[in-house]
Coordinates of C-alpha atoms (C1' of nucleotides) in Angstrom, one line a residue:
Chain X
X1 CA -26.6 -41.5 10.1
X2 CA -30.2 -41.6 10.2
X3 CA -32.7 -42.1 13.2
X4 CA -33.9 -45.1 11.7
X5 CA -33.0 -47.5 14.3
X6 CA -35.5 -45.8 16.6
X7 CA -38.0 -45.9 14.6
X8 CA -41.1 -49.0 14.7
X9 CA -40.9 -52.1 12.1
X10 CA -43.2 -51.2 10.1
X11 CA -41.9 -47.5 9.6
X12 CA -38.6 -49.2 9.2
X13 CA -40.4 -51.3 6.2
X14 CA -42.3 -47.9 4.8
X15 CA -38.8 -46.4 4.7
X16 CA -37.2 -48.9 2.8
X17 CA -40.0 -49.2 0.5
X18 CA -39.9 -45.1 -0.3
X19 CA -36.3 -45.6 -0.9
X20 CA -36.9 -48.0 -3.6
X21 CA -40.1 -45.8 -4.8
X22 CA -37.2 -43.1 -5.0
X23 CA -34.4 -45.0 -6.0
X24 CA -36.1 -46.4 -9.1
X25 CA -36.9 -43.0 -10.4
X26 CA -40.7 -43.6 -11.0
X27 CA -41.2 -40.4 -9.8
X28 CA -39.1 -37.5 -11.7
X29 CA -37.2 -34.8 -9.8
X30 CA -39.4 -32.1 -8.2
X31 CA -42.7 -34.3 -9.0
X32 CA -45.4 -34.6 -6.2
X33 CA -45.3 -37.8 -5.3
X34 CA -48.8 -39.3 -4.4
X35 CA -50.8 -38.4 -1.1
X36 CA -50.1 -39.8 1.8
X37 CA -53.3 -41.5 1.8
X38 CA -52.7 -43.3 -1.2
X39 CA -49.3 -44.1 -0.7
X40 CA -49.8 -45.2 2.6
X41 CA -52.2 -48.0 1.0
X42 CA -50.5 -48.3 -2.0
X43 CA -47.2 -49.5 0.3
X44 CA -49.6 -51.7 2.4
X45 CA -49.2 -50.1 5.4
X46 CA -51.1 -47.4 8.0
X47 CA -50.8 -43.7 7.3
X48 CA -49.0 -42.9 10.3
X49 CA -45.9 -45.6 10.0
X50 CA -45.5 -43.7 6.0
X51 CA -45.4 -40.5 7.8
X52 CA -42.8 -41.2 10.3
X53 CA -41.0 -42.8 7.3
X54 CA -41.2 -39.5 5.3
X55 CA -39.9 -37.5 8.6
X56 CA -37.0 -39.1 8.2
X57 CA -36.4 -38.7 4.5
X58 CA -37.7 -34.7 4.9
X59 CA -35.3 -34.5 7.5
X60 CA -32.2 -36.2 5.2
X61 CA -33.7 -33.5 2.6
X62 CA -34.6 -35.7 -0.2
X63 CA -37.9 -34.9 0.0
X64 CA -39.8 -31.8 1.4
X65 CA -43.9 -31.3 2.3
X66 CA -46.6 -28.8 2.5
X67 CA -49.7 -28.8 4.1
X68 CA -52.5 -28.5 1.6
X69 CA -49.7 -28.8 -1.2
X70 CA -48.3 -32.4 -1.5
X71 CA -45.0 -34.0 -1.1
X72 CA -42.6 -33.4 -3.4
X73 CA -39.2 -35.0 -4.2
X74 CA -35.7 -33.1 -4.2
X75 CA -34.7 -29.9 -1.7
X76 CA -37.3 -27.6 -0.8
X77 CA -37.3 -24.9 -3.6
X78 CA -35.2 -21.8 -1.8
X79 CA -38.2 -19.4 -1.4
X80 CA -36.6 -16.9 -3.7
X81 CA -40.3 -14.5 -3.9
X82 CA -40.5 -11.0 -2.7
X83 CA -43.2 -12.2 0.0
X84 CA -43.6 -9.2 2.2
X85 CA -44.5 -11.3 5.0
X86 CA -41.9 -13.4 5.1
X87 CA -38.9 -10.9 4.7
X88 CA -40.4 -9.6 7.7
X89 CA -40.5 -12.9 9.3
X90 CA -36.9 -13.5 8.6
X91 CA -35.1 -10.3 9.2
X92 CA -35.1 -8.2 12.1
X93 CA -34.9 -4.6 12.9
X94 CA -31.0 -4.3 13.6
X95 CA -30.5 -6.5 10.0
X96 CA -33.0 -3.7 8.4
X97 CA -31.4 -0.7 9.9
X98 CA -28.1 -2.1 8.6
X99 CA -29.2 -2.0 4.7
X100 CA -30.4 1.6 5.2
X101 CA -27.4 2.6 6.3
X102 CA -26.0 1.0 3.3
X103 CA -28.3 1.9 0.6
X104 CA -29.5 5.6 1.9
X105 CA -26.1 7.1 1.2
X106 CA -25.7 5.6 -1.9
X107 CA -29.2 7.5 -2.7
X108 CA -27.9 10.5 -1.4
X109 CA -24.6 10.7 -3.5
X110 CA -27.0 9.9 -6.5
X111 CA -29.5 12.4 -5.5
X112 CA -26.6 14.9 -5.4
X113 CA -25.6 14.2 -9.0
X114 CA -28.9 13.6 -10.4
X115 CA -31.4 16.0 -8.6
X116 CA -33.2 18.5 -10.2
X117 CA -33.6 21.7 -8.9
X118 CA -37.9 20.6 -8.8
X119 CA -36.3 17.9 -6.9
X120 CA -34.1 20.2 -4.5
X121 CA -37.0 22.6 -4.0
X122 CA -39.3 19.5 -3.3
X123 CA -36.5 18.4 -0.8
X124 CA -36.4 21.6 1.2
X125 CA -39.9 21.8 1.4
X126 CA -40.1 18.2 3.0
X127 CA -36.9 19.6 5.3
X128 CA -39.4 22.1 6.6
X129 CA -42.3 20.4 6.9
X130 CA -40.7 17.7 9.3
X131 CA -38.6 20.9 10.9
X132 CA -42.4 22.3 11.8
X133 CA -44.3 19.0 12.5
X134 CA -44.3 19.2 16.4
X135 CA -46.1 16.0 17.0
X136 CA -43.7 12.5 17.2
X137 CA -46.5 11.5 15.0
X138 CA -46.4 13.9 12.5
X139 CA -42.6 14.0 12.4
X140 CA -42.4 10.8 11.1
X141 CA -45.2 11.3 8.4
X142 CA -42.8 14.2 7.1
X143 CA -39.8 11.8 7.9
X144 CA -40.8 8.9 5.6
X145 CA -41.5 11.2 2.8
X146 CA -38.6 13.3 2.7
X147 CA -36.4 10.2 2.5
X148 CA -38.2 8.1 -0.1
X149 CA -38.3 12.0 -2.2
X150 CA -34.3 11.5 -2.0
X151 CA -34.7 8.3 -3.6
X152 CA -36.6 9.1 -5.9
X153 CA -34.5 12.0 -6.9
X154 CA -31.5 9.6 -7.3
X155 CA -33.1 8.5 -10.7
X156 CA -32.8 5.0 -10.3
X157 CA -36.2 3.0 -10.6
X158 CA -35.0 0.0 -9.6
X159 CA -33.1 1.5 -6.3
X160 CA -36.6 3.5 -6.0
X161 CA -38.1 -0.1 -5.9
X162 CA -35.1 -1.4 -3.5
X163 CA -36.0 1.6 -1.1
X164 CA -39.6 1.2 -1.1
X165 CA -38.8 -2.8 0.0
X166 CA -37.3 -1.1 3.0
X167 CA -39.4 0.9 3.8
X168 CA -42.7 -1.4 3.4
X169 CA -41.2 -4.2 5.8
X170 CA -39.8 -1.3 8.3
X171 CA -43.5 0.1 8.5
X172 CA -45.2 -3.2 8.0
X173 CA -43.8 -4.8 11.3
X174 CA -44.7 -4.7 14.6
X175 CA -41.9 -2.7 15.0
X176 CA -43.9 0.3 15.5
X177 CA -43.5 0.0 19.1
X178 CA -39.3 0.5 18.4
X179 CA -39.9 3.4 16.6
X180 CA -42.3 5.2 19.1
X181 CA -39.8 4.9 22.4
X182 CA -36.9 5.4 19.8
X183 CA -37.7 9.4 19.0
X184 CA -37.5 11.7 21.9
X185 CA -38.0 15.4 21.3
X186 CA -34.2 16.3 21.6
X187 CA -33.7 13.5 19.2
X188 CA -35.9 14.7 16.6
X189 CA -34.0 18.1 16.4
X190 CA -30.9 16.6 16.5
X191 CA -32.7 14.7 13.1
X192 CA -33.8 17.8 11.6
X193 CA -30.5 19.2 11.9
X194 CA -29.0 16.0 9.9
X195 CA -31.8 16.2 7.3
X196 CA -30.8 20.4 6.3
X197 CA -26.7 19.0 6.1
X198 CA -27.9 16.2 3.9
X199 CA -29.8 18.3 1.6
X200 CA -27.8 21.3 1.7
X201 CA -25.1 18.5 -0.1
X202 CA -27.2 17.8 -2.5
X203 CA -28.8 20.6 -3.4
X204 CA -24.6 21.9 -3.8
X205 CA -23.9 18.9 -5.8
X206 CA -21.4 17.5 -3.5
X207 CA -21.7 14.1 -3.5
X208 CA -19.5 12.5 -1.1
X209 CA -20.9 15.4 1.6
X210 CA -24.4 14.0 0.9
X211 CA -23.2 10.2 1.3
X212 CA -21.6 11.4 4.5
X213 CA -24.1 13.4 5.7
X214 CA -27.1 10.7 5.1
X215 CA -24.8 8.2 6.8
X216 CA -24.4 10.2 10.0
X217 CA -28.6 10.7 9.9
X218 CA -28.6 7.0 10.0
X219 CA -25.6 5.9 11.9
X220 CA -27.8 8.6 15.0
X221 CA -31.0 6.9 14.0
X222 CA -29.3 3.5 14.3
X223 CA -27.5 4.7 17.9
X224 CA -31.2 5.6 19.4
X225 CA -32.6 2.4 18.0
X226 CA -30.2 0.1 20.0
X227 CA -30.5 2.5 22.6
X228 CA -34.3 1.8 23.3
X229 CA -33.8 -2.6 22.4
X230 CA -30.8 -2.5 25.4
X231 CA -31.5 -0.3 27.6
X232 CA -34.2 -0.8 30.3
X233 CA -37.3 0.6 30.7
X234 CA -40.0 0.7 33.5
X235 CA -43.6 -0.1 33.2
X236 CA -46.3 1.2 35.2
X237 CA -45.5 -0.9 37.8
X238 CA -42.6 0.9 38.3
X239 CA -40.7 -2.6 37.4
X240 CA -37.5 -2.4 35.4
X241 CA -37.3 -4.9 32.6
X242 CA -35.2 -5.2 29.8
X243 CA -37.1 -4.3 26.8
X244 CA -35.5 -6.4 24.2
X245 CA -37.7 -9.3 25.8
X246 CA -40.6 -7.4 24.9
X247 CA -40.0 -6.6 21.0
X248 CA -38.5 -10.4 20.8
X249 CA -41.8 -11.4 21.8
X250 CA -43.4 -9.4 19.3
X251 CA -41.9 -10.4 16.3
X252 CA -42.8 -13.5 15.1
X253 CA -39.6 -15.2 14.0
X254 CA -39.3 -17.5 11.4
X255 CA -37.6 -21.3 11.2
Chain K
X1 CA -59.5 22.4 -21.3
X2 CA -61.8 19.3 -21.7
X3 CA -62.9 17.3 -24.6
X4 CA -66.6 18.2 -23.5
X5 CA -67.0 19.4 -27.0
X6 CA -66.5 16.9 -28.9
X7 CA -68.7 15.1 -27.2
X8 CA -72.1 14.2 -28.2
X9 CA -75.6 15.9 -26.7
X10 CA -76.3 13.2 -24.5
X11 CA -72.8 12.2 -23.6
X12 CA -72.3 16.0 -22.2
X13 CA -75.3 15.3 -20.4
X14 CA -73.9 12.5 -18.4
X15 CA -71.1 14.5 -18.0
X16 CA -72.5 17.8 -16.3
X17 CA -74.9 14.3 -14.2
X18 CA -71.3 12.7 -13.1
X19 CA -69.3 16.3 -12.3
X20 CA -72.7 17.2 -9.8
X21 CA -72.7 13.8 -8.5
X22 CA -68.7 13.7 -7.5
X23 CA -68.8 17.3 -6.6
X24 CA -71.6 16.9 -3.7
X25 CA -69.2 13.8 -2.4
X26 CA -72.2 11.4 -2.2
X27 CA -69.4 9.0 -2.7
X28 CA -66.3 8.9 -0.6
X29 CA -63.0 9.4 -2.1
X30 CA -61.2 5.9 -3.0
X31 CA -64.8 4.9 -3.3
X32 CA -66.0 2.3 -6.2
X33 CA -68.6 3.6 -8.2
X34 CA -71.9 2.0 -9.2
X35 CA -70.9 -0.3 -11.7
X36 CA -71.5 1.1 -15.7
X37 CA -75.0 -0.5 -16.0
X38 CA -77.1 0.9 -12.5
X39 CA -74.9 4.2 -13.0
X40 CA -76.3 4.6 -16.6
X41 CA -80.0 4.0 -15.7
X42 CA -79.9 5.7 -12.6
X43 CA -78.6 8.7 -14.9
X44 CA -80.8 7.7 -17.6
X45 CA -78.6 7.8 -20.3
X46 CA -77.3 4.7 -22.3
X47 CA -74.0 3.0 -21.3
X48 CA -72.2 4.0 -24.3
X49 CA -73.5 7.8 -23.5
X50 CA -72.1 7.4 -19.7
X51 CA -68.7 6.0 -20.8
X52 CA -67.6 8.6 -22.8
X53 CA -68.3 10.8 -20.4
X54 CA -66.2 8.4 -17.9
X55 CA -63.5 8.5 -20.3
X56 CA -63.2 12.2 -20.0
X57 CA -63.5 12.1 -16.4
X58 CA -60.4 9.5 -16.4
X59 CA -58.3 11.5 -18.3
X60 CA -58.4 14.5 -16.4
X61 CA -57.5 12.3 -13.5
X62 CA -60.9 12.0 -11.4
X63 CA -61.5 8.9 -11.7
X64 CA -59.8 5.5 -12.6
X65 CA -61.0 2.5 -13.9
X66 CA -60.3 -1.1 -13.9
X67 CA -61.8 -4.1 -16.0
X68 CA -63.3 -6.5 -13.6
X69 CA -62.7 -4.2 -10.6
X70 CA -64.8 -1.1 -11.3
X71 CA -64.8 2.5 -11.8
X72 CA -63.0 4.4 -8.7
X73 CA -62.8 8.1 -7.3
X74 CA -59.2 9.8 -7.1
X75 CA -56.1 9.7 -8.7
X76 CA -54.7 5.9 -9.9
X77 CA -53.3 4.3 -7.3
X78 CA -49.4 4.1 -7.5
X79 CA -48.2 0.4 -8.2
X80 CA -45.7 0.2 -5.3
X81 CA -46.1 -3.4 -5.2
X82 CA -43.1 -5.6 -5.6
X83 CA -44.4 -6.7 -9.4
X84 CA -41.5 -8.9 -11.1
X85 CA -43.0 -7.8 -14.3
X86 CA -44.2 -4.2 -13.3
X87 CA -40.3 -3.4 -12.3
X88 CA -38.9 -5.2 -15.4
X89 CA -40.8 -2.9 -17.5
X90 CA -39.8 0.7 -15.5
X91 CA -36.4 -0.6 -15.3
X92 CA -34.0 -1.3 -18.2
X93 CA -29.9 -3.4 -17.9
X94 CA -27.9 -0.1 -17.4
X95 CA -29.8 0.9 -14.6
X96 CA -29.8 -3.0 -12.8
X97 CA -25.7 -3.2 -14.4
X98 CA -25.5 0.4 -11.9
X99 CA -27.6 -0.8 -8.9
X100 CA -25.7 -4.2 -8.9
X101 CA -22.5 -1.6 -9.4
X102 CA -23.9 -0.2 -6.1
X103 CA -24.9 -3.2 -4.2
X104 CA -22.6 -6.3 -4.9
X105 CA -19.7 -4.8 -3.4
X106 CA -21.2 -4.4 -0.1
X107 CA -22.1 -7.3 -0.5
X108 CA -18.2 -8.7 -1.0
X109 CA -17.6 -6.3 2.0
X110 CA -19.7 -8.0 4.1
X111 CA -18.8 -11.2 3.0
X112 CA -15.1 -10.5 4.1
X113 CA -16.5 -9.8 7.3
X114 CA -18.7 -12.2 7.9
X115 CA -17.9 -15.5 6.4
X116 CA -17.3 -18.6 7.3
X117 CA -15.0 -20.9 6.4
X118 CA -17.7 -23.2 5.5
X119 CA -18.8 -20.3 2.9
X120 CA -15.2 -19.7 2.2
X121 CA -15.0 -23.2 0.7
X122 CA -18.1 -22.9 -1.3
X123 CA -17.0 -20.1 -2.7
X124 CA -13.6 -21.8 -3.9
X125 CA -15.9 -24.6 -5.1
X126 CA -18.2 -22.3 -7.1
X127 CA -15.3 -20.5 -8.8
X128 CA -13.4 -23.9 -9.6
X129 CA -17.0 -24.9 -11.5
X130 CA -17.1 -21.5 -13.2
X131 CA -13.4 -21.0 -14.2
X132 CA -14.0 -24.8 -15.3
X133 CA -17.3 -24.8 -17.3
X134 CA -16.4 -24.8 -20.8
X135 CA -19.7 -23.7 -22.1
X136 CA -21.2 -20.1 -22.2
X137 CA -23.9 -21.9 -20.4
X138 CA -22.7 -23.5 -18.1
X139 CA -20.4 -20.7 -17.1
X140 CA -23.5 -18.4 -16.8
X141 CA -24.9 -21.2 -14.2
X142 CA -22.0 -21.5 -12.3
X143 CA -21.7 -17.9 -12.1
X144 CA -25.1 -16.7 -11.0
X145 CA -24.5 -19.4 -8.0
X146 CA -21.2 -17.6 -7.1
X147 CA -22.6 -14.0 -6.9
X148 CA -25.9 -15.3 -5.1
X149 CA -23.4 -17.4 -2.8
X150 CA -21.3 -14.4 -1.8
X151 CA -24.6 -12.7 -0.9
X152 CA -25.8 -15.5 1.4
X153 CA -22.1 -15.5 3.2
X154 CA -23.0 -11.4 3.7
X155 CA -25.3 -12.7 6.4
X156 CA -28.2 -10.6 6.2
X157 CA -31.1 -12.0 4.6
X158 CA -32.9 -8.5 3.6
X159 CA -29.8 -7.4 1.8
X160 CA -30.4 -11.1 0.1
X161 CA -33.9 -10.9 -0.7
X162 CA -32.7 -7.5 -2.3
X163 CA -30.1 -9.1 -4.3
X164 CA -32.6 -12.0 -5.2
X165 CA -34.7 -9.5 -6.8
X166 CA -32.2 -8.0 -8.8
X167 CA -31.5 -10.9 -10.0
X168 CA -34.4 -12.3 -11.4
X169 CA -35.1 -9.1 -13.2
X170 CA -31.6 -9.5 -14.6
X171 CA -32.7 -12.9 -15.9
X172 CA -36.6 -12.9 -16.3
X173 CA -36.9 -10.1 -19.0
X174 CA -35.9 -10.3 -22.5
X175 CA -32.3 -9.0 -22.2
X176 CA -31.1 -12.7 -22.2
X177 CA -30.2 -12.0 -25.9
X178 CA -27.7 -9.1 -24.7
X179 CA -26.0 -11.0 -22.0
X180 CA -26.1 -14.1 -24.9
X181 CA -23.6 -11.4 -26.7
X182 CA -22.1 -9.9 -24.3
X183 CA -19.7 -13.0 -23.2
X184 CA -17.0 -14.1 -25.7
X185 CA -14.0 -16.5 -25.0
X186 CA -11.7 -14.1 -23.6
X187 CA -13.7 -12.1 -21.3
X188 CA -15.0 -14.7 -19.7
X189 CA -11.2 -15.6 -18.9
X190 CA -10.5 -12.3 -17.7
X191 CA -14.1 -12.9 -15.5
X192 CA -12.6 -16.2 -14.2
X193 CA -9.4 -14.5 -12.8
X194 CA -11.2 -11.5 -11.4
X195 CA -13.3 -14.0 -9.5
X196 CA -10.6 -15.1 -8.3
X197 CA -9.5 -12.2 -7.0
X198 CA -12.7 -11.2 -5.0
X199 CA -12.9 -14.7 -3.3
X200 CA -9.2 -14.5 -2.4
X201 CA -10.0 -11.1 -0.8
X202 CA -13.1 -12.1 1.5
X203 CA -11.0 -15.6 2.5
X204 CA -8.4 -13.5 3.8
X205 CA -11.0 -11.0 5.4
X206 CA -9.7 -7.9 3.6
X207 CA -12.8 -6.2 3.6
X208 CA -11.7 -3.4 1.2
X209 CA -9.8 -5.4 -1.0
X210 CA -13.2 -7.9 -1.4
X211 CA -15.1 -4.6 -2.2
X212 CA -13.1 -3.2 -4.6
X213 CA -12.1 -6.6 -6.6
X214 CA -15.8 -7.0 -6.9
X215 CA -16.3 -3.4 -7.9
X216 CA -13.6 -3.5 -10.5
X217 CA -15.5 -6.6 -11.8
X218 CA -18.6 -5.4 -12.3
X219 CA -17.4 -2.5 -13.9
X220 CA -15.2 -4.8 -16.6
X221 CA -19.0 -6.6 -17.2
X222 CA -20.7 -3.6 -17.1
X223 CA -17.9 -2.2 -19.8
X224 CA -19.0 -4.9 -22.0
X225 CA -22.4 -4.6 -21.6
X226 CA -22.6 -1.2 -22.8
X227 CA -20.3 -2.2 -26.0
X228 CA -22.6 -4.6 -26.9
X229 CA -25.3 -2.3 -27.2
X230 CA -23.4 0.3 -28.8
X231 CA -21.5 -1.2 -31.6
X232 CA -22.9 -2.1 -34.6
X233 CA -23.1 -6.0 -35.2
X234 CA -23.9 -7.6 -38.5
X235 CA -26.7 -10.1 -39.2
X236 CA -27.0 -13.0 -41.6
X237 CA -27.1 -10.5 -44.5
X238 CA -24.1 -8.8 -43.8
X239 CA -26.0 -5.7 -43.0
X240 CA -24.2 -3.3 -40.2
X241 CA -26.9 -2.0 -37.9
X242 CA -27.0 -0.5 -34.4
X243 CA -27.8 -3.2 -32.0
X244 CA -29.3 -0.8 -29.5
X245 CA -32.0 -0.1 -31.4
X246 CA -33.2 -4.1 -31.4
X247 CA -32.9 -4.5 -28.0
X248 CA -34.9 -1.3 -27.7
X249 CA -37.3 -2.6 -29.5
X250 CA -38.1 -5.9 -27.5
X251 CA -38.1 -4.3 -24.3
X252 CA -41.2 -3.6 -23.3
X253 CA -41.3 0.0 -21.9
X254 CA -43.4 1.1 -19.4
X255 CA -45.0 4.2 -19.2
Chain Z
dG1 C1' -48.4 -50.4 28.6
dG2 C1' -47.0 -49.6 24.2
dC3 C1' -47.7 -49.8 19.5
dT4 C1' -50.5 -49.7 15.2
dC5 C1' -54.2 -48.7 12.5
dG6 C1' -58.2 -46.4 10.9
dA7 C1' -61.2 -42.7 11.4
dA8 C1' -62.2 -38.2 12.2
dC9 C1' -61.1 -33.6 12.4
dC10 C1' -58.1 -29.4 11.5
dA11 C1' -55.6 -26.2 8.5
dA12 C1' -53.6 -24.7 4.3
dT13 C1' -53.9 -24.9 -0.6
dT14 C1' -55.7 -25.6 -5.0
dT15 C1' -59.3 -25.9 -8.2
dG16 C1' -63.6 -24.9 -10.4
dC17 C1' -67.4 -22.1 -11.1
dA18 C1' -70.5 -18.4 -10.9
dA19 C1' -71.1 -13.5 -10.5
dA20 C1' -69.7 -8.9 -11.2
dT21 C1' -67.7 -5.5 -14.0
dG22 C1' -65.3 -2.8 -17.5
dG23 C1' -64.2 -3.3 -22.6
dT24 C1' -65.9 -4.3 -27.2
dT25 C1' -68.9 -5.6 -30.9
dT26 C1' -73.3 -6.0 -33.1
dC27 C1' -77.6 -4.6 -34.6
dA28 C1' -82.1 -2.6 -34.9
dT29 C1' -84.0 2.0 -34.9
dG30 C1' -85.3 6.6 -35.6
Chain P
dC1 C1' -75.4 8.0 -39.1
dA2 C1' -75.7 8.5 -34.2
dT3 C1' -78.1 6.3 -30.5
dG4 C1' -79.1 2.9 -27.4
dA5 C1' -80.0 -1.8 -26.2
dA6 C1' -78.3 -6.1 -26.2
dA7 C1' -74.9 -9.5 -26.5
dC8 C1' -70.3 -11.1 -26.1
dC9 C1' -65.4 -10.9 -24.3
dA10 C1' -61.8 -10.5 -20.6
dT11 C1' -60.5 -9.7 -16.1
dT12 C1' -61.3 -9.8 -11.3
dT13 C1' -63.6 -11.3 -7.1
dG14 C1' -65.8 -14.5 -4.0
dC15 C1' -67.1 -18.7 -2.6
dA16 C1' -67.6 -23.6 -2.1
dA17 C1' -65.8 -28.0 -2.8
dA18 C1' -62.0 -31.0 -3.1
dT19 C1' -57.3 -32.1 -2.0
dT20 C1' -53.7 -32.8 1.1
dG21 C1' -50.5 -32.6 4.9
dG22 C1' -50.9 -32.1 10.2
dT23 C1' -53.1 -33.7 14.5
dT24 C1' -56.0 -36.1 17.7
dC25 C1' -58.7 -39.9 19.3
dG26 C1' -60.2 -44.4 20.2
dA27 C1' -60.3 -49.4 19.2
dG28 C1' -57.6 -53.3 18.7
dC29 C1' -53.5 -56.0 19.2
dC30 C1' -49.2 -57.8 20.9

DNA sequence: GGCTCGAACCAATTTGCAAATGGTTTCATG
DNA sequence: CATGAAACCATTTGCAAATTGGTTCGAGCC
């Protein structure tokens, strides 16, 4: 079961030792248990035999380690905090594009129930703004607004707060290069188009239109996005590569 | 419009000092402003002089200020930060009981979809422990695991982090006396069996099914949720009063 | 040669402290 | 009694030192 039998004597001596430390319970659940330094000479042996000997015990889970932190006893402590980093770390851009398409229509049928018409008009001003933005970059100022204004006219803080998760990790990333090759000018019309049906449901008050309707704006934005990660694209070299390689390099993955 | 004249000779004086100074833009918008002291004997005025004129400033919105941090130009920044507390104050349990409403069912969806049988079996172990734990407690342990659980086997760790943070509002704020109420004997039988039902639903991959047993349970806990708050309950003195207006009272509302 | 140990260094984190800054109170003064 | 200066409080920031795990290096020892 364990890699101990590859490991040195004295390792093999440190391990046993930590068991027993463990064992006895002189240390209680989640407690840091002394540095290594300490331990090491506390045990009667050289830092680096301890450390092999609390690999193996990391890697059987009874005890995990941070640099700068200590080493503590029991599983690492699931890392349950709303770090922005690393949510962006772990997910991906397919994973994120999923949730919208989950969450967006819900926002939309809400939005149809909920909105007021301040809301509505606020809405169809936003529709024509992106309509007249002609610039990629502009487009998706508009873009970003007019959907986190439909959130917030669904009248749910906490869904607001949901939304704005979202849309922080999809902006926060290195993404950005996705996004840039994923809007073409035909496809931004096509978007606009989408945007006036999903509005036009909401500002009617039918809400399983404006579910629809936001799902089709997503499941198109979704299309184009997989469209640019598969398909390949040529540099200035003329050189055909697939550009999935590319973003994967990008994105710093996590364990 | 203003307060101006209520104000004092020399605290109008700062006043009409502070309006020419922001007006000429000698300080950039989202600027700090020379701390209280320099400002004050740069103006020549007293500090207590320049702060009421602050104050006016602030509440008409040109300014904000900040203990610690300083005095800035432009409107407040708006707290889109992921604050635990922050949200547990905007938000209240009927909107988390309809956002769960919303998202947990996807979530069983997915879980259909996506399981393993690895998470199958947890699953089946989780709800043995909750439909076993005799305990209000313990069931409440047991079946925080099972929700989380069924979010993990959804397979997409954004839509997790999302549900994590639901979560801990649901348990960090003070609405652990409602929930405390809100779970007698027998609905925590009925709980147990629709439990079951969800879990039976994603082990056979009946994606629908899995999403509506879960939305049908949600709405039975979301049912007793709101008759908690509604109906009158009696305390130690027999006195009849409506228990909304407690729990009201020890939430702490945001503005 | 391979292993161990100690030392040194690196990197991440925590801690402690001082300074800065808005918020509040106190008090002498005219 | 309002003013203004000073003092004090509370929060935030910045920084340096200490702590601690992670890594490298070299001497010494089978």
């Amino acid at each position: 079961m364990t890699n101990a039998a590859a490991l040195s004597d004295s390792s093999n001596f440190a391990l046993r030792q930590l068991r027993i430390l463990l064992d006895e319970g002189r240390f209680a659940a989640d407690q840091r248990l002394p540095p290594e330094r300490h331990l090491a000479a506390q045990i009667g042996i050289g830092r680096r035999a301890l450390r092999r000997a609390l690999e193996v015990l990391e890697a059987e889970g009874r005890i995990w380690r941070h640099q700068g932190k200590g080493t503590f006893l029991g599983p690492r402590p699931v890392h349950t905090e709303t770090g922005l980093e690393e949510l962006s770390n772990r997910t991906n851009p397919l994973e994120v594009m999923d949730v919208r398409l989950e969450i967006e229509p819900i926002l939309a049928r809400l939005a149809s129930l909920r909105a007021s018409n301040g809301d509505v008009e606020r809405l169809l001003h936003l529709a024509e703004k992106t309509a007249s933005s002609s610039d990629a970059d502009g487009y998706e100022l508009w873009d970003s607004a007019l959907h986190r204004a439909i959130a917030e006219a669904a009248g749910n803080s906490l869904l607001l707060a949901i939304f704005d998760m979202i849309d922080r990790i999809r902006q926060d990333t290195n993404w950005q290069v996705l996004r840039e090759r994923a809007r073409s000018k035909d496809r931004l019309s096509a978007y606009v188009e989408q945007h006036r049906r999903v509005i036009a449901a909401i500002s009617q008050r039918e809400a399983h239109a404006a579910e629809r309707a936001m799902r089709e704006h997503l499941e198109a934005v979704r299309e184009s996005l997989l469209r640019v990660m598969t398909s390949p694209v040529a540099d200035e070299d003329g050189r055909a590569h697939e550009t999935i390689n590319d973003t994967k390099s990008e994105l710093r993955h996590g364990t």
